[in-house]
Tab-separated table of C-alpha atoms in Angstrom:
chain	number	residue	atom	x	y	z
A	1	UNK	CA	44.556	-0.741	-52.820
A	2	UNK	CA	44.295	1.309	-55.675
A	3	UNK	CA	46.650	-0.962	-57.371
A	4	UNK	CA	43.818	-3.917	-57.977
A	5	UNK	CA	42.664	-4.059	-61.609
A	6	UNK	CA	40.167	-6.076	-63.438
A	7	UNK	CA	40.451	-5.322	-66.809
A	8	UNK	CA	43.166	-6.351	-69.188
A	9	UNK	CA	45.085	-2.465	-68.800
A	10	UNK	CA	45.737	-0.058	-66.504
A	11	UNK	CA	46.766	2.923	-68.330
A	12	UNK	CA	44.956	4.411	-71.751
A	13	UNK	CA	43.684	0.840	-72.738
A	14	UNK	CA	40.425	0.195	-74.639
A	15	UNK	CA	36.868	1.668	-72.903
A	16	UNK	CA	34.532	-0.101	-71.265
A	17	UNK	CA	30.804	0.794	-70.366
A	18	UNK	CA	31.379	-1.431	-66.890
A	19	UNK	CA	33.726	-4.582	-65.512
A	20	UNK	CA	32.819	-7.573	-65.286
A	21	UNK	CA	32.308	-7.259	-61.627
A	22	UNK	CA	30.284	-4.310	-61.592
A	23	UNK	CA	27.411	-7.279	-61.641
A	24	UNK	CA	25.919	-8.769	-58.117
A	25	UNK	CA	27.666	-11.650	-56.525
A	26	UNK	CA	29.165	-14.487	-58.692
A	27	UNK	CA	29.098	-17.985	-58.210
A	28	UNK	CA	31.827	-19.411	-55.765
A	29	UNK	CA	31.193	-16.125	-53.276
A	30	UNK	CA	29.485	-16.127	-50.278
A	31	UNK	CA	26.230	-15.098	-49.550
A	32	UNK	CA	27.179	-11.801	-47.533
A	33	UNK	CA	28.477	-8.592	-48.259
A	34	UNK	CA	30.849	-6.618	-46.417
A	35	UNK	CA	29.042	-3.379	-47.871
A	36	UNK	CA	25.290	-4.267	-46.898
A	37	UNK	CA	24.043	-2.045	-43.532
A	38	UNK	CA	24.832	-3.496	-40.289
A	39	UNK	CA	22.970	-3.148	-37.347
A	40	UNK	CA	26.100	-1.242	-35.987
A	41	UNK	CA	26.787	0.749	-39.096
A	42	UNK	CA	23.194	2.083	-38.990
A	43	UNK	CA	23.391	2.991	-35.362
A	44	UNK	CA	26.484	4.923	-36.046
A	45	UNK	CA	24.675	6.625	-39.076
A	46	UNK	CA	21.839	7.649	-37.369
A	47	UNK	CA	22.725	7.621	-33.599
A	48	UNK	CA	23.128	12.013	-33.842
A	49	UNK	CA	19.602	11.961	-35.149
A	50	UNK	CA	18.459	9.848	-32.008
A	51	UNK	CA	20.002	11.924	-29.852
A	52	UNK	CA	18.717	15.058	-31.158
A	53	UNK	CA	15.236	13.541	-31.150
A	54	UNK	CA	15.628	12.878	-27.572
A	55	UNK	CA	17.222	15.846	-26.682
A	56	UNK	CA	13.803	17.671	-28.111
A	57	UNK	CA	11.336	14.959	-26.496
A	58	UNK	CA	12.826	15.424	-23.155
A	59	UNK	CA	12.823	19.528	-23.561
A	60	UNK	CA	9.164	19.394	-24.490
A	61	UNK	CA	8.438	16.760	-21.407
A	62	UNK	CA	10.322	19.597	-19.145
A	63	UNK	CA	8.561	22.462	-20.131
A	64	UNK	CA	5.475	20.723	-19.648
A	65	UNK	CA	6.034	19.608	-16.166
A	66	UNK	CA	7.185	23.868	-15.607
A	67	UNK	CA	4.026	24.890	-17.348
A	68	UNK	CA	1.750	22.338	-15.544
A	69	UNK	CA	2.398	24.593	-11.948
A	70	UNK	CA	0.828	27.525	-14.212
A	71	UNK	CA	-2.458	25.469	-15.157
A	72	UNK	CA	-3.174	24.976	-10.975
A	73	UNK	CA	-2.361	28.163	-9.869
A	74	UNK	CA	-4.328	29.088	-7.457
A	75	UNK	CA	-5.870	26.269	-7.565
A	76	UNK	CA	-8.119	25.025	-3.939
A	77	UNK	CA	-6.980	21.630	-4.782
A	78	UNK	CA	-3.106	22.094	-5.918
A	79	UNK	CA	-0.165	21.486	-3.704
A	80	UNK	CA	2.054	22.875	-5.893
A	81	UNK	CA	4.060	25.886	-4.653
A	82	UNK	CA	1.480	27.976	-6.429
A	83	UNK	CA	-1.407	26.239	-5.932
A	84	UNK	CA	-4.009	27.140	-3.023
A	85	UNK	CA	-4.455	23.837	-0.885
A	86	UNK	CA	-3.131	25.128	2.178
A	87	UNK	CA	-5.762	28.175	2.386
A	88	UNK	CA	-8.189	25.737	1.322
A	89	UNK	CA	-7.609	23.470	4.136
A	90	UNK	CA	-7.699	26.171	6.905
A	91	UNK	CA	-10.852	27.184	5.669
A	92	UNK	CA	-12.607	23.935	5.569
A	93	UNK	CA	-11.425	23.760	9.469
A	94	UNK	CA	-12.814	27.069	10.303
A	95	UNK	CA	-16.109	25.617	8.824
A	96	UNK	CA	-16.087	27.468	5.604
A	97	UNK	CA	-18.049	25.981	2.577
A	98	UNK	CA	-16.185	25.978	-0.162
A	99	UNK	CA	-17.829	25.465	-3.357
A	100	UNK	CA	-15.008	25.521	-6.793
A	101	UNK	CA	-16.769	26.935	-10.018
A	102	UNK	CA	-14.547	26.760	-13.459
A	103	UNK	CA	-17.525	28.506	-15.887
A	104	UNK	CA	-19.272	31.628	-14.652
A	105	UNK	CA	-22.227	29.459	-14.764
A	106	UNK	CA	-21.599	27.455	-11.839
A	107	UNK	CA	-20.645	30.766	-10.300
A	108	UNK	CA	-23.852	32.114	-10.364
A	109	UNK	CA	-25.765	28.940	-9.951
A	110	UNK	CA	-23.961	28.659	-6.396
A	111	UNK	CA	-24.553	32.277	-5.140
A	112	UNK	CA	-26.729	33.069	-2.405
A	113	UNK	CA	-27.144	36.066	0.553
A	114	UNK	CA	-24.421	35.860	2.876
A	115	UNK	CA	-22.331	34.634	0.132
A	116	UNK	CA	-18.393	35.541	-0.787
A	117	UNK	CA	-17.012	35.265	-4.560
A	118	UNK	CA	-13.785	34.663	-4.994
A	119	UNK	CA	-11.911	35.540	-8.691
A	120	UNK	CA	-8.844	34.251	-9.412
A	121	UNK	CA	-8.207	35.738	-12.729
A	122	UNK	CA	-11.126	38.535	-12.926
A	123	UNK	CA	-8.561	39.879	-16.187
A	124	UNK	CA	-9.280	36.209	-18.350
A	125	UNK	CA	-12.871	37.059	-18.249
A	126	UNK	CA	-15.103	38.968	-21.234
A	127	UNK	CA	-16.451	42.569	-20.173
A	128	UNK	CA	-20.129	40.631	-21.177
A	129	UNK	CA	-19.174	37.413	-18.205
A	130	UNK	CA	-17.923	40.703	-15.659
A	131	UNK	CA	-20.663	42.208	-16.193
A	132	UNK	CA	-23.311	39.681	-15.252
A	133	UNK	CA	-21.607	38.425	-12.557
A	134	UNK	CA	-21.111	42.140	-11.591
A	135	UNK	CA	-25.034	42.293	-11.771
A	136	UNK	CA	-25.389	38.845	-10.038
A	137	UNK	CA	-23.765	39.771	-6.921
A	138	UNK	CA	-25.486	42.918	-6.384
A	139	UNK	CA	-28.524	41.133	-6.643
A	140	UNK	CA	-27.857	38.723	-4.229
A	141	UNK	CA	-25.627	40.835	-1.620
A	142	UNK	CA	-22.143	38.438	-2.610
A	143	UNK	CA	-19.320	40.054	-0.905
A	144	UNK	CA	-16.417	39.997	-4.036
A	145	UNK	CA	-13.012	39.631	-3.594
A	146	UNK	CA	-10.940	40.278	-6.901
A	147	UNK	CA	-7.587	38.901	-7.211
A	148	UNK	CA	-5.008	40.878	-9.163
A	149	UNK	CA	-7.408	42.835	-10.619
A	150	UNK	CA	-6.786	45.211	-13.966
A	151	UNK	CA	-8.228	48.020	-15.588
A	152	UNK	CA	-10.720	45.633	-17.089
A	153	UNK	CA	-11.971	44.525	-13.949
A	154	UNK	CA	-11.689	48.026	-11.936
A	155	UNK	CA	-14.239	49.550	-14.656
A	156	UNK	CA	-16.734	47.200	-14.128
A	157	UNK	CA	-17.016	45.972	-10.404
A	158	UNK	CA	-14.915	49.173	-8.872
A	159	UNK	CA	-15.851	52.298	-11.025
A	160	UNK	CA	-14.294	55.386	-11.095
A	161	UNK	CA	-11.107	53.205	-9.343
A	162	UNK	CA	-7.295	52.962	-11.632
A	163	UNK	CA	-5.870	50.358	-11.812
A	164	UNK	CA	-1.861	50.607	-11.578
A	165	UNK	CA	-0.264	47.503	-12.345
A	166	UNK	CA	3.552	45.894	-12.346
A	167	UNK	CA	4.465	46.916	-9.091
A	168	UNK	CA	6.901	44.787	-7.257
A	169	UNK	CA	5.923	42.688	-4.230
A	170	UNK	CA	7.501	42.149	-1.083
A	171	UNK	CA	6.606	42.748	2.591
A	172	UNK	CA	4.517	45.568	2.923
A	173	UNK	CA	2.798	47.476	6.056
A	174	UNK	CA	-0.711	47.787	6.686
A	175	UNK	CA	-0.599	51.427	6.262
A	176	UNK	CA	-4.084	51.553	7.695
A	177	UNK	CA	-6.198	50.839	11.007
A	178	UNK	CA	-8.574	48.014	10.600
A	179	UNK	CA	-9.845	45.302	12.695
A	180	UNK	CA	-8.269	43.142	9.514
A	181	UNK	CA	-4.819	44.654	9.562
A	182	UNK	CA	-4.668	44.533	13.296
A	183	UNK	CA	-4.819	40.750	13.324
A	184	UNK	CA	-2.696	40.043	10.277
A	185	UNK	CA	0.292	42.605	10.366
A	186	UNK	CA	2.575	43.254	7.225
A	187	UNK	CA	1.856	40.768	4.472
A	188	UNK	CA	3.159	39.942	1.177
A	189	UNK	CA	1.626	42.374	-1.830
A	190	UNK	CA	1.941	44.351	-4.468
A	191	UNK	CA	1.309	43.704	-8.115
A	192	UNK	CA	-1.420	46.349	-8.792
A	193	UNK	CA	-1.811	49.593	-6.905
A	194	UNK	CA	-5.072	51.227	-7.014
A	195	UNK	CA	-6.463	55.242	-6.811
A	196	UNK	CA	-9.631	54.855	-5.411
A	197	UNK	CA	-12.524	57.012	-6.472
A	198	UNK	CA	-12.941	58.591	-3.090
A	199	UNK	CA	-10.382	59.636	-0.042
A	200	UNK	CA	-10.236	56.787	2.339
A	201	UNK	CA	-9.632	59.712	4.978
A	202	UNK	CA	-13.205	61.195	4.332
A	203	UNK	CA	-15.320	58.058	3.070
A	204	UNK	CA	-15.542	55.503	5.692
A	205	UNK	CA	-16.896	52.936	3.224
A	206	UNK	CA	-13.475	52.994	1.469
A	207	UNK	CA	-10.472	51.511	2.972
A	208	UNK	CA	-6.788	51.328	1.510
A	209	UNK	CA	-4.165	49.478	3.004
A	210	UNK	CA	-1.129	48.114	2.568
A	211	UNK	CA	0.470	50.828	0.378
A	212	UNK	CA	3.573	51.042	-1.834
A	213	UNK	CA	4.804	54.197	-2.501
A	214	UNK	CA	1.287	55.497	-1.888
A	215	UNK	CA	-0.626	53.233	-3.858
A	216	UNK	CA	-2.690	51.164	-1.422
A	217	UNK	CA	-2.493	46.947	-2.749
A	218	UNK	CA	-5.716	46.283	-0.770
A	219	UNK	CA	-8.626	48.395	-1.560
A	220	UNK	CA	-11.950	47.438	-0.016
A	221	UNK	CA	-14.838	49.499	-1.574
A	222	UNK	CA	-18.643	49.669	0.212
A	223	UNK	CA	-17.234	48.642	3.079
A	224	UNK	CA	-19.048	46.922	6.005
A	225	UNK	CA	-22.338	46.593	2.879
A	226	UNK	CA	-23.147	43.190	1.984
A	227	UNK	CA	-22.035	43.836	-1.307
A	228	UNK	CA	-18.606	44.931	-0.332
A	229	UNK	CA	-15.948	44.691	-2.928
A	230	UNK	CA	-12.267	43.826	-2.059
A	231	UNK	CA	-9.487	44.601	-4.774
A	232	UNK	CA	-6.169	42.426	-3.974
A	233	UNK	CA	-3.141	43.787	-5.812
A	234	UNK	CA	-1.511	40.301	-6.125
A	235	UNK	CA	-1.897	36.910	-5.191
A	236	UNK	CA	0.730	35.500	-3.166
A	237	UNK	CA	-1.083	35.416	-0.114
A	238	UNK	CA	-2.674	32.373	-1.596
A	239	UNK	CA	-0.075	30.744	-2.245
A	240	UNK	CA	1.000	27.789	-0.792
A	241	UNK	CA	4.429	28.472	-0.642
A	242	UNK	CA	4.026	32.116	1.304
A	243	UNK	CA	1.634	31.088	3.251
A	244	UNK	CA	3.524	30.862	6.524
A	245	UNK	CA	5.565	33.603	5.618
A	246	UNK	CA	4.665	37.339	7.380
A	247	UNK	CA	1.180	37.648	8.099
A	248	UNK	CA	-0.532	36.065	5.098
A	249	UNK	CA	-2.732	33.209	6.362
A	250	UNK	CA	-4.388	35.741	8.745
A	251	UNK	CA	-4.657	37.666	6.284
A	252	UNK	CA	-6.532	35.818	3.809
A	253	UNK	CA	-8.757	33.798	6.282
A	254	UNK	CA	-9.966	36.914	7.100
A	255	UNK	CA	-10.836	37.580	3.529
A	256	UNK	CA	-11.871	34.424	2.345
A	257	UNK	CA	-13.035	33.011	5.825
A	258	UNK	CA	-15.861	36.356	6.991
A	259	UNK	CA	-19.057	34.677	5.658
A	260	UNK	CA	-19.743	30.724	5.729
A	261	UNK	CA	-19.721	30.268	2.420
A	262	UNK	CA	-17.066	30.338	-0.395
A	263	UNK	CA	-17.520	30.524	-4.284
A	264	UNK	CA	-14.145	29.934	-5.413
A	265	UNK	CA	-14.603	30.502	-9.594
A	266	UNK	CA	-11.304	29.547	-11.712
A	267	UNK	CA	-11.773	31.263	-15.339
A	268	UNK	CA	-11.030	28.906	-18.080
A	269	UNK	CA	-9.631	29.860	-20.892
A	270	UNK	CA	-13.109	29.590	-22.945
A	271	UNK	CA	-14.411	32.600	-21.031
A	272	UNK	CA	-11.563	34.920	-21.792
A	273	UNK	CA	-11.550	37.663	-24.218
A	274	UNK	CA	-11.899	36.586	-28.136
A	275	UNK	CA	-12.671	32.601	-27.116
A	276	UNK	CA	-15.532	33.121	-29.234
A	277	UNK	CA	-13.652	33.823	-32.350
A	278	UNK	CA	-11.918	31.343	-35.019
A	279	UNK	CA	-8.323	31.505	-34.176
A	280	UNK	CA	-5.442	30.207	-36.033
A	281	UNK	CA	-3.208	27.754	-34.792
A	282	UNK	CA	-0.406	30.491	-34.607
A	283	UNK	CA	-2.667	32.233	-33.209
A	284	UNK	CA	-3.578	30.029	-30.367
A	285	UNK	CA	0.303	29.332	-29.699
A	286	UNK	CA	2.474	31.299	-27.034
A	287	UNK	CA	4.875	33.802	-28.137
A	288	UNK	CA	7.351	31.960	-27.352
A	289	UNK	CA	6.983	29.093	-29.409
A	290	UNK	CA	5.833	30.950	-32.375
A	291	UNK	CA	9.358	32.298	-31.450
A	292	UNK	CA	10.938	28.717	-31.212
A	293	UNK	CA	9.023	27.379	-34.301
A	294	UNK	CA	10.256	30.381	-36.648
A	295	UNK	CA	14.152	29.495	-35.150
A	296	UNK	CA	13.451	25.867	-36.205
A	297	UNK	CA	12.786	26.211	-39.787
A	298	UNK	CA	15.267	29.211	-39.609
A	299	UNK	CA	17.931	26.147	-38.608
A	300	UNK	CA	15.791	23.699	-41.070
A	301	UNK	CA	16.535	25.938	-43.905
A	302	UNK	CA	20.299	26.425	-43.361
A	303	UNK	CA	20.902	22.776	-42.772
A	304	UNK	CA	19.146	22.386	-46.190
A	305	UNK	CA	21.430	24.647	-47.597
A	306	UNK	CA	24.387	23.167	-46.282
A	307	UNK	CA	23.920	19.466	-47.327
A	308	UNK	CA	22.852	20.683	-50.220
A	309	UNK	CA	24.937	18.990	-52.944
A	310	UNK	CA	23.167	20.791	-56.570
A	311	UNK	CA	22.987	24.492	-56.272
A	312	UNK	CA	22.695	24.309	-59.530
A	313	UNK	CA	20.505	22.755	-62.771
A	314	UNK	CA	20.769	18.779	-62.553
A	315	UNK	CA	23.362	18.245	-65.593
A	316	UNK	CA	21.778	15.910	-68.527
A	317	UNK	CA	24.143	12.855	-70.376
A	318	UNK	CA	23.708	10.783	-72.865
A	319	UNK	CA	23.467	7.075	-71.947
A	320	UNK	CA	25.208	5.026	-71.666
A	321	UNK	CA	28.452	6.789	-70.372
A	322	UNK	CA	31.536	5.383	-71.678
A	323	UNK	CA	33.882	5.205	-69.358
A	324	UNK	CA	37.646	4.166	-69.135
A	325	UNK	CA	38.597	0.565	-67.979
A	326	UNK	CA	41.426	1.939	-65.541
A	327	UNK	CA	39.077	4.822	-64.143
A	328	UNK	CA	36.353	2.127	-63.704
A	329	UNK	CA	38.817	-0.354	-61.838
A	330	UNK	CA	40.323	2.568	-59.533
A	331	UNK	CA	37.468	4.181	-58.746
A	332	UNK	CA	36.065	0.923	-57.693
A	333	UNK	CA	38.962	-0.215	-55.804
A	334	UNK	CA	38.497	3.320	-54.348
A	335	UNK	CA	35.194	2.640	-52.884
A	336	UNK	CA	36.021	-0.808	-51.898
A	337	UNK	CA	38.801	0.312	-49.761
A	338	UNK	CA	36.648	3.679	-48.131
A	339	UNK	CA	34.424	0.432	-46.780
A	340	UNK	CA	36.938	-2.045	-45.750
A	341	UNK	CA	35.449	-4.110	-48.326
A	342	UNK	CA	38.647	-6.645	-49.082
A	343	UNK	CA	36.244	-9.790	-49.379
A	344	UNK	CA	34.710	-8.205	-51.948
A	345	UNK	CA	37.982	-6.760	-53.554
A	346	UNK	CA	39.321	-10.299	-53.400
A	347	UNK	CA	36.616	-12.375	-54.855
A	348	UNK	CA	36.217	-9.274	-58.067
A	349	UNK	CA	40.058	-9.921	-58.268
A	350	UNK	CA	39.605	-13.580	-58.649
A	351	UNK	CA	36.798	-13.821	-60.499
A	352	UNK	CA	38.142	-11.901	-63.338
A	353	UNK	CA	41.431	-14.024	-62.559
A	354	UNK	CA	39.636	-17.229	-63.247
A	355	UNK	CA	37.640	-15.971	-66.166
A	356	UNK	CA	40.877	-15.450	-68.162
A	357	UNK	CA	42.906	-18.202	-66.993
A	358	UNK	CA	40.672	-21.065	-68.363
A	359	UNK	CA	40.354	-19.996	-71.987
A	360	UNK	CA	44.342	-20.543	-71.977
A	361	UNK	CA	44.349	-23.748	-70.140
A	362	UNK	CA	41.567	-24.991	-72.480
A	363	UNK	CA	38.106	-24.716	-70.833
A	364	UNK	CA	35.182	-23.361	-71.289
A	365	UNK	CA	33.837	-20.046	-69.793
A	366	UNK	CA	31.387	-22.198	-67.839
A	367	UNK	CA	34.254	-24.254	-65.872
A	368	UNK	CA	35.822	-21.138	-65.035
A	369	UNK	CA	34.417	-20.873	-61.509
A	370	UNK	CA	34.340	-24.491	-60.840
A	371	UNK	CA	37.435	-25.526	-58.348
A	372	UNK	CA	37.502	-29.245	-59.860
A	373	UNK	CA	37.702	-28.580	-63.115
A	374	UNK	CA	39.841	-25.432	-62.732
A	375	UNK	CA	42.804	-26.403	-60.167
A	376	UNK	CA	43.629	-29.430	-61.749
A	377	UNK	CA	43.846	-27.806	-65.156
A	378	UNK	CA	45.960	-24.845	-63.785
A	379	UNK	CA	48.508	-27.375	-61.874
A	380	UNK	CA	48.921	-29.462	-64.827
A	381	UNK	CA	50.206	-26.599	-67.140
A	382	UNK	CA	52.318	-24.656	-64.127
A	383	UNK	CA	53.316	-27.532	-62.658
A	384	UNK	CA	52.299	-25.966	-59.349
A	385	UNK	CA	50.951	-27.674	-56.438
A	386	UNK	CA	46.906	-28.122	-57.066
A	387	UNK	CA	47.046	-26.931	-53.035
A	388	UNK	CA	48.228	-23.488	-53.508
A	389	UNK	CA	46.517	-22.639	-56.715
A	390	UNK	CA	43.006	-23.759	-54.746
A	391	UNK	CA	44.212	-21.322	-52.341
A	392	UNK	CA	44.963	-18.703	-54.370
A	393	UNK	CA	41.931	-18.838	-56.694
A	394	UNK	CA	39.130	-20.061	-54.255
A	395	UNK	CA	40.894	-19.161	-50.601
A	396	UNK	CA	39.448	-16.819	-48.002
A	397	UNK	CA	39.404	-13.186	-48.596
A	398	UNK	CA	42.174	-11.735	-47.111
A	399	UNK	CA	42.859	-10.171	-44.035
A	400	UNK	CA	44.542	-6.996	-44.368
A	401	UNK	CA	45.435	-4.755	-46.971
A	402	UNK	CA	48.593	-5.802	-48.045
A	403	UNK	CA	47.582	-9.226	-48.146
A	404	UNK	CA	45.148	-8.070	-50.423
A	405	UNK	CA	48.116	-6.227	-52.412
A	406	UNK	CA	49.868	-9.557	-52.329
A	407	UNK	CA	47.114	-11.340	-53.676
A	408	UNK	CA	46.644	-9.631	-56.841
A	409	UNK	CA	50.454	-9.796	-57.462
A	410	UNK	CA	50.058	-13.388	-57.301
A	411	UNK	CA	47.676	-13.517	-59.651
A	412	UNK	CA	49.169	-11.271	-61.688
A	413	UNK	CA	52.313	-13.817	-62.039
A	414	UNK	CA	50.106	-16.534	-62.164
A	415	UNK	CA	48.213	-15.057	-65.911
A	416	UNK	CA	51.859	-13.972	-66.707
A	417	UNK	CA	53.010	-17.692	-66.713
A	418	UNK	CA	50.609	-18.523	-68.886
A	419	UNK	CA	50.627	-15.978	-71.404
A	420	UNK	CA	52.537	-16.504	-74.529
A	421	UNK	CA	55.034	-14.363	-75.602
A	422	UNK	CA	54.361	-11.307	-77.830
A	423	UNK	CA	56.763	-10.133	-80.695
A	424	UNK	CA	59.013	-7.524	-80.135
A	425	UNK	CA	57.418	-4.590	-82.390
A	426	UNK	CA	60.126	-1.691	-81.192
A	427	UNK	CA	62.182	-2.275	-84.043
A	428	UNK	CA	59.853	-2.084	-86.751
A	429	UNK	CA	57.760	0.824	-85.023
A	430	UNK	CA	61.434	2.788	-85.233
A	431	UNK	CA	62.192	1.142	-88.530
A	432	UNK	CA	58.726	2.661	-90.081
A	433	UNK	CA	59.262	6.048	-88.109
A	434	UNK	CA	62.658	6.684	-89.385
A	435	UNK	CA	61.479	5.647	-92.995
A	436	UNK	CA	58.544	8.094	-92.536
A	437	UNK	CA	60.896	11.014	-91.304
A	438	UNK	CA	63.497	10.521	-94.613
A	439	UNK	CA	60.525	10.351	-97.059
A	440	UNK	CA	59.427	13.932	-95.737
A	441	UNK	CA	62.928	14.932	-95.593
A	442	UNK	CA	63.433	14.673	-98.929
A	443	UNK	CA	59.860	15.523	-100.562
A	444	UNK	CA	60.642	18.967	-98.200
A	445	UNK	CA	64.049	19.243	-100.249
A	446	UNK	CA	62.664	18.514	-103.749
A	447	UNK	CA	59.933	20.967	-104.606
A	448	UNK	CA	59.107	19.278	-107.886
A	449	UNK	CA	57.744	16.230	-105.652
């Protein structure tokens, strides 16, 4: 295709600042373009982009649903596999009043004598909160059961008691003889192990079962007092899904299930340590996504990198650029062809086509483009059927590239036919070059000239 021209050369003829059909459309064209952005050509441009988009959308929506199970752990009301509905239920049909706090507000507010308070995550709470529900149950004889329970929460409601933590957890024996571990058997613990300020063996208000490795998992401090304190290493005896497994529903209805009524208190997150200080959004974010975010604009940057096309200064010209016909006319034709534009190939070929062909038939510029005028005009000096020359100046574009070719061939032979002949200047050009070449001959052989 690179063979189309529209200019009157193709090798080092005259400059140009632009061809003729560098303009918009011209009259006799259609009204579309073959160039302008298709519904399909934009879907294939941007179709990676909606896929990526979706691809992240859909990750987000599935880590969400993973993280949700985290929000209702433990939970009275979840049925998720770590959620707490099943214990709830068999303690609202043993007759246990349950009452579910989320501030340690409503925690106190509900206690009364004869009264057990369940944690769920003593660790998310401020030393200030343990503390005064610490105080609050003493007052009011609460028996306290602590569920994984840290260092944090050791020093306040079990003093003098460590706190080891991250141990694994698995069936374990009771280790110990208690009307409690009689009923319930091995259970599923572990988590934290604790060294309790006394010896069990000695103190009968301290019991320690269910050891690993010699750290008991259940530690029940002031034993048989109403303000008894239980420590439970982990919590997967609440669990829904381990609830059937070993002896864990015996095991915590005996814990949750002694006195009629339950204070189950879920920490929220604006009780735990530092909620009371301005945080940043980074801040506030989970490790991992600070994580993910610093990988995106890692991958942001690189792909910025990559496409870019100036890594260096933006270059400065002087306008306007003068630039050769035949580059012009190839580098067009170039373009044309990279988007299958022949309709617009054709008509630029034809247009140009007509706008010479009527000054040498006699018409003015302005008749160029009109078929009436034209045709008739053309047929009359070629002597060529008015048919064919409608065809080949005003016909549809064509289909295929070497129709195309074929095309501007034709109308190449069609401007040939009607250009005069030129004078033969070879003679004269050799004439003057040889006369040139003798007269500095001979002023090269006589010195006086």
């Amino acid at each position: 295709m690179t063979a189309t021209g529209t200019g009157t050369g193709t090798g080092t003829g005259p400059t140009t600042t632009a061809p003729a059909t560098a303009t918009g459309d011209t009259p006799g064209t259609g009204t579309g373009s073959s160039v302008s952005p298709t519904a399909r050509r934009i879907w294939l441009r941007s179709r990676g982009l909606l896929v990526a988009a979706a691809v992240l959308v859909l990750t987000g929506l599935v880590l969400a649903l993973l993280r949700s199970g985290d929000n209702s752990a433990l939970h009275p009301s979840s049925a998720a596999p770590l959620g707490s509905r099943a214990i709830n239920q068999l303690l609202t049909d043993h007759g246990v009043d349950i009452t579910v706090a989320t501030t340690s507000d409503e925690a106190l507010a509900a206690l009364r004598p004869g009264t057990t308070l369940l944690i769920t995550h003593p660790e998310d709470l401020t030393p200030e909160r343990r503390e005064t529900l610490h105080r609050a149950t003493q007052r009011t004889g609460t028996r306290t059961v602590l569920v994984a329970a840290g260092p944090g929460t050791t020093a306040v409601f079990a003093p003098g008691t460590e706190a080891i933590g991250h141990l694994p957890t698995g069936e374990l024996d009771p280790g110990c003889t208690t009307d409690l571990t009689d009923r319930a058997g091995s259970a599923q613990l572990g988590g934290y192990g604790y060294l309790p300020p006394t010896d069990p063996a000695t103190d009968p208000t301290t019991l320690a079962c269910y050891p690993y490795e010699g750290l008991p998992t259940l530690l029940t401090l002031d034993a048989g007092t109403p303000t008894e304190t239980v420590l439970l290493g982990a919590p997967d005896i609440l669990h829904n899904q381990s609830l059937a497994d070993h002896g864990n529903a015996s095991l915590a209805l005996q814990l949750l299930g002694a006195r009629d009524h339950l204070v189950w208190y879920l920490p929220t997150g604006a009780e735990a340590p530092g909620s009371d200080d301005e945080r940043s959004l980074t801040q506030l974010m989970a490790p991992g996504w600070r994580w993910a975010a610093l990988q995106l604009a890692i991958a942001a940057a690189l792909a910025a990198f990559w496409r870019g096309r100036r890594l260096g200064p933006v270059l400065t010209e002087r306008l306007p650029i003068t630039v050769r016909a035949a580059e012009t006319t190839e580098g067009r034709a170039r373009l044309y062809h990279r988007n299958g534009a022949r309709d617009r190939a054709a008509d630029a070929l034809r247009t140009a086509a007509r706008g010479r062909l009527a000054p040498r038939v006699g018409l003015p510029a302005a008749a160029a483009h009109t078929p009436d005028t034209l045709v008739p005009a053309l047929a009359a000096h070629t002597g060529q059927p008015g048919h064919d020359l409608h065809q080949l100046l005003f016909g549809p574009p064509p289909a295929d590239d070497p129709a195309l070719v074929a095309l501007a061939d034709a109308l190449d032979a069609l401007e040939n036919r009607l250009t005069p002949d030129r004078p033969e200047t070879t003679d004269t050009t050799k004439t003057s070059d040889t006369t040139d070449t003798t007269d500095t001959t001979d002023t090269a052989k006589d010195p006086r000239q």
